C-alpha positions in Angstrom: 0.0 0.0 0.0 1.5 3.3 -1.0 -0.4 6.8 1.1 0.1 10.2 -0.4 0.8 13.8 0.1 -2.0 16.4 0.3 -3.0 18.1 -2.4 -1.7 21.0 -3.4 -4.7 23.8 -3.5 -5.3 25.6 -0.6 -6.7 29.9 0.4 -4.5 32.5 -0.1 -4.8 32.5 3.9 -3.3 29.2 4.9 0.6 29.6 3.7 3.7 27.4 4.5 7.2 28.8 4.4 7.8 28.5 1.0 9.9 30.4 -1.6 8.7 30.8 -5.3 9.4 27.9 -6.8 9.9 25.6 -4.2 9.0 21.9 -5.2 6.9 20.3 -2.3 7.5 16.8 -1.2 6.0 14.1 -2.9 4.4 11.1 -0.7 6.3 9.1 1.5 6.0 6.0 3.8 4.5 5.5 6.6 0.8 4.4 8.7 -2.4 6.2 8.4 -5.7 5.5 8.7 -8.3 4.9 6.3 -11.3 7.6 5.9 -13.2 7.7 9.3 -9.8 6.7 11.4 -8.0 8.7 13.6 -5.1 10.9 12.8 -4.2 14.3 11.5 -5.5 16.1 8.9 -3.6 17.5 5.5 -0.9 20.0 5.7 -1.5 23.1 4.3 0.9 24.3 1.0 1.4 27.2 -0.4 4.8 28.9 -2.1 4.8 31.9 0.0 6.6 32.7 3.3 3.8 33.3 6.2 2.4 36.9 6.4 -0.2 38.3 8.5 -4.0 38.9 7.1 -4.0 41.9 5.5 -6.2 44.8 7.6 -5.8 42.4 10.8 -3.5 42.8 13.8 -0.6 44.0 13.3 2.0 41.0 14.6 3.7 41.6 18.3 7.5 42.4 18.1 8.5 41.2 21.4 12.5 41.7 20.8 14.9 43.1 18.3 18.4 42.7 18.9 21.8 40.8 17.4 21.5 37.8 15.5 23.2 34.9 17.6 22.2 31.3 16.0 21.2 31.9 12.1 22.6 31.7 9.3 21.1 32.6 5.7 20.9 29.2 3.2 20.9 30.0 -0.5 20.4 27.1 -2.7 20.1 26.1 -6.8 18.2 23.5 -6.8 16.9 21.4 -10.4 14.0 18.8 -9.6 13.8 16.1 -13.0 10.9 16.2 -15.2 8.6 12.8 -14.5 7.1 13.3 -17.9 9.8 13.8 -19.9 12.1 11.3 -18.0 15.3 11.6 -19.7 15.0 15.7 -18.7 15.5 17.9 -15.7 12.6 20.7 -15.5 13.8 24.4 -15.2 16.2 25.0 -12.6 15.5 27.4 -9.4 16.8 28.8 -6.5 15.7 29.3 -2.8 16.4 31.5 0.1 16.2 30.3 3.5 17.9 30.5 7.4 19.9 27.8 9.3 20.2 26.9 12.6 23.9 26.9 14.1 24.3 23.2 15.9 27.0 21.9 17.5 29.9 21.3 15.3 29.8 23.6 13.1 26.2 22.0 11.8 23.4 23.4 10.4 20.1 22.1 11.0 17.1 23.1 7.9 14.2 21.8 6.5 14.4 19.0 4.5 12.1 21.2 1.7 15.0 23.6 1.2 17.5 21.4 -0.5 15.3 19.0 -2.2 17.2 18.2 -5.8 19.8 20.9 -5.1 22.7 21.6 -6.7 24.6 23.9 -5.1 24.0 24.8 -1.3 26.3 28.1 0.3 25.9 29.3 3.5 25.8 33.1 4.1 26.5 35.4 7.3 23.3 37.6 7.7 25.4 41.0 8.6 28.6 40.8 6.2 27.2 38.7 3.1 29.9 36.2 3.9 29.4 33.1 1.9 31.0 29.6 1.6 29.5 26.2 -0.1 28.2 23.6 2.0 27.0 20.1 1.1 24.2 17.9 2.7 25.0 16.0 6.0 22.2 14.4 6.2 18.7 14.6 4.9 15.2 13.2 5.9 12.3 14.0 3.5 9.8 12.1 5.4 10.5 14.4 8.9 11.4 17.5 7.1 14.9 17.8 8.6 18.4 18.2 6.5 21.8 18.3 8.4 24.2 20.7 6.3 28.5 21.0 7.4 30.7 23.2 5.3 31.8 22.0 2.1 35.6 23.4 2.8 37.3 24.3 5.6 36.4 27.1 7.7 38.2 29.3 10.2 36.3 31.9 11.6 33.0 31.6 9.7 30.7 30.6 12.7 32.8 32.4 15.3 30.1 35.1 16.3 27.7 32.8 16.6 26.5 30.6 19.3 25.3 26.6 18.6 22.0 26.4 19.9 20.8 23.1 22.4 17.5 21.5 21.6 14.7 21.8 24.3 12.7 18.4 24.0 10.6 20.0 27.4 7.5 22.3 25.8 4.1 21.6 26.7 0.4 22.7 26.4 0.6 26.9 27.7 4.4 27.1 26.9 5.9 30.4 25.6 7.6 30.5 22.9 9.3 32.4 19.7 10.2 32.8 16.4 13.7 34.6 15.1 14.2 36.0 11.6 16.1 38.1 10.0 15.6 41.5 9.0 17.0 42.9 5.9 20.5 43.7 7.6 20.8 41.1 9.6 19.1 42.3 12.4 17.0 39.9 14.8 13.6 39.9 14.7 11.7 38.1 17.8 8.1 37.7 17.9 5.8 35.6 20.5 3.7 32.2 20.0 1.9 30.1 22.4 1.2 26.5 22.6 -2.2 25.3 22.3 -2.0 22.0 21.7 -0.1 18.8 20.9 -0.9 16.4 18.6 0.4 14.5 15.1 -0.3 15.3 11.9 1.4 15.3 8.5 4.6 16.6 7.6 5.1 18.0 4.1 5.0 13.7 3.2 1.3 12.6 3.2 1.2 9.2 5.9 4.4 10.3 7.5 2.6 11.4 10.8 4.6 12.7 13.4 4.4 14.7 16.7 3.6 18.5 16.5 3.0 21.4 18.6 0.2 23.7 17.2 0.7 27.8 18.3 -1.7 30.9 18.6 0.0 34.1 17.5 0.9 36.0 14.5 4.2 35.6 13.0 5.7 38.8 10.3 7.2 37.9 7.1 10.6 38.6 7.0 13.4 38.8 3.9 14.7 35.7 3.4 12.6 33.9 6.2 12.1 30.1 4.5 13.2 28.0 8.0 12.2 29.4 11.0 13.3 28.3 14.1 11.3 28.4 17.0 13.3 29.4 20.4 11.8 28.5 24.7 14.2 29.5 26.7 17.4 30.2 24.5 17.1 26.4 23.1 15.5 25.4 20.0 12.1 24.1 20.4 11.3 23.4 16.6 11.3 24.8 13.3 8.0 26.2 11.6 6.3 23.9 9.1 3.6 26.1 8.0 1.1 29.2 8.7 -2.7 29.4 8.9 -2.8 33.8 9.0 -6.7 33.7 8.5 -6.4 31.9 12.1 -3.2 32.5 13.7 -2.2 29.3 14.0 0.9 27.8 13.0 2.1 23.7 13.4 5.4 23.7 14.6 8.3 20.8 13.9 9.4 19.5 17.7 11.8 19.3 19.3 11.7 15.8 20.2 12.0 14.7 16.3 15.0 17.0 16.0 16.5 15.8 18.6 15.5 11.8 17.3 17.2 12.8 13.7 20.0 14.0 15.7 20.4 11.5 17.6 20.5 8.5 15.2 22.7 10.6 12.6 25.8 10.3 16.1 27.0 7.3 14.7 27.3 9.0 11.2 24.5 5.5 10.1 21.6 7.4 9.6 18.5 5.0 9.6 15.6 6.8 9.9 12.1 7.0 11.7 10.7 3.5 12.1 6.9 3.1 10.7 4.8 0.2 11.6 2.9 -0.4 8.3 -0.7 -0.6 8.3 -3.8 0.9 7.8 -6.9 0.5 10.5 -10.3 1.3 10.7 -11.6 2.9 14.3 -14.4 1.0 16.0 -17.3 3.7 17.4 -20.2 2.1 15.3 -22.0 -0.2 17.0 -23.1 -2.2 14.4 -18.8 -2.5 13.4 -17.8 -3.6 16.9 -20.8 -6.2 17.3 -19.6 -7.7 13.5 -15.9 -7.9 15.1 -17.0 -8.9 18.2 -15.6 -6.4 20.5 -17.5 -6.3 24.3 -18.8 -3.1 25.5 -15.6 -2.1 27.8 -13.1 -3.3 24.7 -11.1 -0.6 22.6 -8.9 -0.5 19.6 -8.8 -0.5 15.8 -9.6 -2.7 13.2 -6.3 -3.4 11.1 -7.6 -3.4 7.9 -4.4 -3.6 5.6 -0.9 -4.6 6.5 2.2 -3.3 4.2 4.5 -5.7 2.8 7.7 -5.9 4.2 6.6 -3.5 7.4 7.6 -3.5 10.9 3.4 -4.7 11.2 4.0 -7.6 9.0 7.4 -8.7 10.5 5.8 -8.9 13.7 3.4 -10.7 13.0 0.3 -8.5 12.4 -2.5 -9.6 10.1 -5.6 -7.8 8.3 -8.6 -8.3 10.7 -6.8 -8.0 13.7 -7.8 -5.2 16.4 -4.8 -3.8 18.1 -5.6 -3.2 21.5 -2.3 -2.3 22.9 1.2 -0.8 22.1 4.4 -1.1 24.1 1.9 -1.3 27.2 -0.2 1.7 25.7 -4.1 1.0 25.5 -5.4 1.8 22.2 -8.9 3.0 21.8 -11.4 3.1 19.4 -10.0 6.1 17.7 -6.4 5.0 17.1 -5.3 7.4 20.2 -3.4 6.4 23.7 -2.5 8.4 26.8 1.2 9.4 26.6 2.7 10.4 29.5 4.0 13.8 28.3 1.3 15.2 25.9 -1.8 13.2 27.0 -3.9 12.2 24.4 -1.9 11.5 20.8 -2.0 9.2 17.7 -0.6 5.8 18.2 1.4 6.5 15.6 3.9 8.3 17.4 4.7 5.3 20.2 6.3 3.9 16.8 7.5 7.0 14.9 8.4 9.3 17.6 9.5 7.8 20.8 11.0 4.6 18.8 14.3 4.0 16.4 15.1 1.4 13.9 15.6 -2.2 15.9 13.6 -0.9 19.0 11.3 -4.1 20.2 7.7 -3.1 19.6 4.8 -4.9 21.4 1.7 -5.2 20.3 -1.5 -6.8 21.7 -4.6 -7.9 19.6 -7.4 -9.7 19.4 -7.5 -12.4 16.9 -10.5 -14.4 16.0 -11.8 -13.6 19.7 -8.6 -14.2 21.5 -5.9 -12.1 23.1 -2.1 -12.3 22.1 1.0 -10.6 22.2 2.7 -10.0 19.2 6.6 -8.8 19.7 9.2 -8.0 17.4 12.0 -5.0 15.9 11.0 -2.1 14.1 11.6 -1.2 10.6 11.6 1.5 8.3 10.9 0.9 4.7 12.9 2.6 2.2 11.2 4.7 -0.6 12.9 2.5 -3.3 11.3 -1.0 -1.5 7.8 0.5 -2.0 5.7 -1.0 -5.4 4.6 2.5 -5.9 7.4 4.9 -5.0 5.9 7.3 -3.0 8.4 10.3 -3.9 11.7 10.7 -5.7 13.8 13.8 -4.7 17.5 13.9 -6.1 16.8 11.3 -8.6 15.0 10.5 -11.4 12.6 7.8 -12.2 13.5 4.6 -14.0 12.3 4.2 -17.8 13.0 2.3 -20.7 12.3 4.2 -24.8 11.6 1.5 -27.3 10.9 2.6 -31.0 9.5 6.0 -29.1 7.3 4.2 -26.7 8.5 5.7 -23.3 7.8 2.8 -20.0 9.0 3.8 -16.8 7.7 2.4 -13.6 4.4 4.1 -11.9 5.8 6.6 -8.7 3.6 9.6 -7.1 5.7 12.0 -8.6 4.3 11.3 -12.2 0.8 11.0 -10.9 1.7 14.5 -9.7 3.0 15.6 -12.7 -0.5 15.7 -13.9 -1.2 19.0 -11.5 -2.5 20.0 -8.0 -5.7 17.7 -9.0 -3.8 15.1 -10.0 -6.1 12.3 -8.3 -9.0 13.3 -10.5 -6.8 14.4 -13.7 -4.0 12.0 -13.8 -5.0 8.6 -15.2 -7.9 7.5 -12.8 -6.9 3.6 -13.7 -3.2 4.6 -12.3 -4.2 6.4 -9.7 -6.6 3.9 -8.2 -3.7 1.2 -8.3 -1.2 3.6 -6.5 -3.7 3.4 -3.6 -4.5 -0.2 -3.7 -1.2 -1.9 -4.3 -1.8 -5.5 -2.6 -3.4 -7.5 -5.1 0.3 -6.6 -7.5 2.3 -7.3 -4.1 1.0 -10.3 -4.2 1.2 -11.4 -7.7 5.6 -10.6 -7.1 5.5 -6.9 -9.0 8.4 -5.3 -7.5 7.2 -2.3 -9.3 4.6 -1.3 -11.8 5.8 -0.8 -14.8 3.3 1.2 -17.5 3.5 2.7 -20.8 3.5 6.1 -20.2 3.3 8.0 -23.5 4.9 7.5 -27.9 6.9 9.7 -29.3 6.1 9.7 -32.7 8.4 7.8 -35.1 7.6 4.5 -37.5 7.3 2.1 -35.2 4.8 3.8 -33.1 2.3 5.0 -35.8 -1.7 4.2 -34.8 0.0 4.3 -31.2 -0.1 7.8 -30.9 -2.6 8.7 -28.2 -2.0 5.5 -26.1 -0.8 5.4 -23.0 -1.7 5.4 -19.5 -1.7 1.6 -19.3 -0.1 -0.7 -17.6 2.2 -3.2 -18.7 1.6 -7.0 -17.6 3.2 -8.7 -20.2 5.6 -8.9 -23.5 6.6 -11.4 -25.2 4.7 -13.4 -22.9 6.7 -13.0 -20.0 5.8 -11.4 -17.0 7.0 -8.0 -16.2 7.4 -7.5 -12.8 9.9 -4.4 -13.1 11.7 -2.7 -15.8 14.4 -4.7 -15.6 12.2 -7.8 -16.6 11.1 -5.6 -20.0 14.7 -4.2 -20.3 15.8 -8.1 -20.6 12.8 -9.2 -22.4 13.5 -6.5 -25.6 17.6 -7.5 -25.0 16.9 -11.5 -25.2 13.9 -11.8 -27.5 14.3 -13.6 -30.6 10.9 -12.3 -31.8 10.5 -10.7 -35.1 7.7 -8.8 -34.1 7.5 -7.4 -30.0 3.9 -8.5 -28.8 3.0 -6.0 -25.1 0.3 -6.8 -23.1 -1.5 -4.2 -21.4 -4.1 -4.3 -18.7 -6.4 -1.6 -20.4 -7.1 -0.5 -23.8 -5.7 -1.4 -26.4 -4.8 -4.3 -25.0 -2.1 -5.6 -27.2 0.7 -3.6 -28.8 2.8 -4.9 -31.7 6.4 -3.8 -32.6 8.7 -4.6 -35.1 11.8 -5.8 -33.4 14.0 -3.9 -36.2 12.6 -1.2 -37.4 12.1 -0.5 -33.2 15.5 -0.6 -33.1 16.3 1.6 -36.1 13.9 4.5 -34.5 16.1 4.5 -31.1 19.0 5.0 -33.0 17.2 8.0 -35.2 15.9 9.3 -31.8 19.5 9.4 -29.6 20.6 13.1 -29.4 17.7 13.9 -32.0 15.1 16.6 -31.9 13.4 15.4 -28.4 17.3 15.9 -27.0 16.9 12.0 -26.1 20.7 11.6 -24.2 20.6 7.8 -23.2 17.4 5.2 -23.8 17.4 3.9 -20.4 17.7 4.6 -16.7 17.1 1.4 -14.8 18.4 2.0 -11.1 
């Protein structure tokens, strides 16, 4: 099962802290509920930096003084082109501020250096600048480590490193520094209201949040901003609601996690469980499963292959009823010690690492059991449908101008901000429901995207869309399998099998190969045929 990030179309009113140009994050791993569960809701997107309404309160300047953490982040950045997947789209640049850590680190949003290709650092009074290079990136929790790409003497000398605060709570004060236009620091109040999970800028990555009341100014060059209790840094800002002063803040608790397992220089990630569940308030739902009146949990009503869930053991139709000694109830929420009522989800993807022991107790077929074992994370690349692609390009194959490449997010995207109603509704439908091709062996799916024209491909003009099942009567369960298939056929005449109209494709094994040839470093600026990673 694949889960995906929120769609792109939101009021002028509800901004993130985005610079023209920015590409969002595509859709990532991770365990949500179906419609009717629990969890958060969408983030909110926009390529703007946050602002206040216009004719509303002016924001509260609470200090002004010299700037003693930050660091301005300039970056070129060139995403690739999913349609045209021999291509990079335009290239771009963003604007941003770091935060000073420890060793001469700086920590960012993982947004900012998405697909970039040159990354300097710049001193916010002097215009300093040196290059710097990625430490360590995770799209998923929106966090990037960046070190200086040569060696520095006195770069970072009037600076101080700032410590993380993993302490806030409900009622806490707290604030946001930027930048003014000469490097002046500009301080300006928030509250916490409340603490909850919700989505990242990755749709099914949920992770902890704090949400704030107050109204934050738009700075120059404000694209990370860090979020200060006490002289430590409490989170960085992952986006602005200025029609109701709200804003979701990063924690500091995931910082510190991403810090924490990149010590050791092995970066593994934030574990995710793997499933999908159902909650369990109707009546007539909890008599069919059997639950008694003083039972909780949720109905698990898809498990992921190759998950932590299915590693340990977990099955559809099971109803977890607790985590690590954490009663679940019928909403998918537990009492945590520190926040009080949150998600579930974060018992696995906030207070737990790769290899942690998770236990979990269910009910199965009217019984109780304990299921233990090690949390995983699942890599992007392991997923059927990859869920998002930055710094790379997707896998495809051209054969005599029929482009394949293998179905990710990113192309459904491709398609615009209402991509899951304008994108192919065939493709996009099997991007949500993945398990009946799991469980056939796909690795990925491969589909025939779109012809160039040329001779082989005449009448074939308008198709694609369609996925690819088989050619040559063999099985394609990635693009390798068609990329050995065209290389070892002894066919005259190449025979694909599609799942949807037209149904059969027929291409002449020579005159296929002729047009490739004709089409290399021709007028489509085709550079290589293949990228199979």
């Amino acid at each position: 099962m694949n889960l995906f990030r929120a769609t792109l179309t939101f009021t002028s009113l509800s901004l993130t802290l985005l610079t023209s140009g920015v590409c969002l994050a595509q859709a990532g791993p991770g365990d949500m509920p179906k419609a009717g569960g629990a969890g958060g809701g969408a983030p909110a997107a926009a390529e703007e930096a946050p602002v206040a309404p216009a004719g509303g309160p002016a924001p509260i300047i609470e200090a002004a003084g010299k700037n003693t953490a930050l660091v301005k982040v300039n970056v070129t950045f060139q995403p690739w082109n999913y349609r045209i997947p021999w291509q990079k789209s335009s290239p771009g640049a963003r604007r941003g501020l770091g935060v000073l850590l420890d060793g001469n680190r700086i920590l960012v949003t993982g947004q900012i250096v998405a697909d970039a290709t040159y990354i300097e650092l710049e001193q916010a009074d002097t215009g300093r600048k040196i290059p710097a290079k990625v430490k360590a990136v995770d799209y998923e929790a929106n966090l990037a480590l960046l070190e200086p790409a040569t060696a520095v003497k006195d770069f970072f000398e009037d600076l101080t490193p700032l410590k993380v605060d993993t302490d806030s709570r409900v009622g806490d004060k707290l604030q946001t520094w930027q930048l003014g236009r000469v490097g002046d620091l500009i301080v300006t109040p928030l509250e916490i209201n409340k603490v909850l999970t919700s989505l990242y800028n990755v749709e099914g990555s949920m992770f902890l949040v704090y949400e704030t009341i107050g109204i934050i100014r738009s700075e120059a060059n404000s694209f990370t901003l860090p979020v200060i209790r006490d002289g430590k840094l409490a989170g960085l800002l992952l986006r602005y609601d200025s029609k109701n002063q709200t804003a979701t803040i990063l924690p500091g608790p995931i910082i510190q996690h991403f810090l924490k397992d990149n010590a050791d220089g092995q970066y593994e990630g934030f574990p995710s469980l793997g499933v999908e569940f159902q909650i369990t308030l109707d009546d007539q739902f909890r008599e069919y499963l059997g639950l008694k009146k003083d039972q909780q949990g949720v109905y698990v009503s898809g498990v992921s292959k190759g998950g932590s869930a299915e590693k340990i053991g977990l099955k559809e139709e099971d109803i977890i009823l607790e985590m690590n000694g954490f009663k679940v109830d019928s909403r998918g929420d537990y009492k945590d010690p520190k926040y009080g009522t949150l998600n579930m989800s974060h018992i696995v993807r906030g207070s737990s690492y790769v290899d942690d022991e998770l236990k979990v107790k269910v009910l199965r077929e009217g019984k109780e059991q304990t299921l233990t074992g090690k949390l995983t994370r699942k890599s992007p690349k392991d997923f059927l449908v990859a869920p998002y692609l930055f710094d790379r390009g997707t896998n495809f194959l051209v054969m005599g101008g029929l482009i394949f490449q293998e179905l990710s997010i990113p192309f459904l995207q491709s398609f615009g901000n209402d991509w899951e109603t304008s994108a192919p509704l065939r493709l996009v439908h099997v991007a949500k429901h993945t398990d009946d091709y799991e469980k056939e062996g796909k690795r990925k799916i491969v589909i025939l995207a779109a012809a160039l024209p040329t001779r082989s491909t005449q009448g074939y003009e308008r198709v694609g869309g369609a996925i690819v099942s088989e050619v040559n009567g063999q099985p394609i369960n990635d693009l390798a399998d068609l990329d050995k298939v065209f290389k070892e056929s002894k066919e005259s005449i190449h025979t694909i099998k599609l799942d949807d109209f037209p149904k059969l494709l027929y291409l002449d094994a020579v005159t296929a190969e002729l047009d490739n040839q004709k089409l290399l470093n021709g007028a489509y600026r085709l550079g290589l045929l293949k990228r199979i990673e």
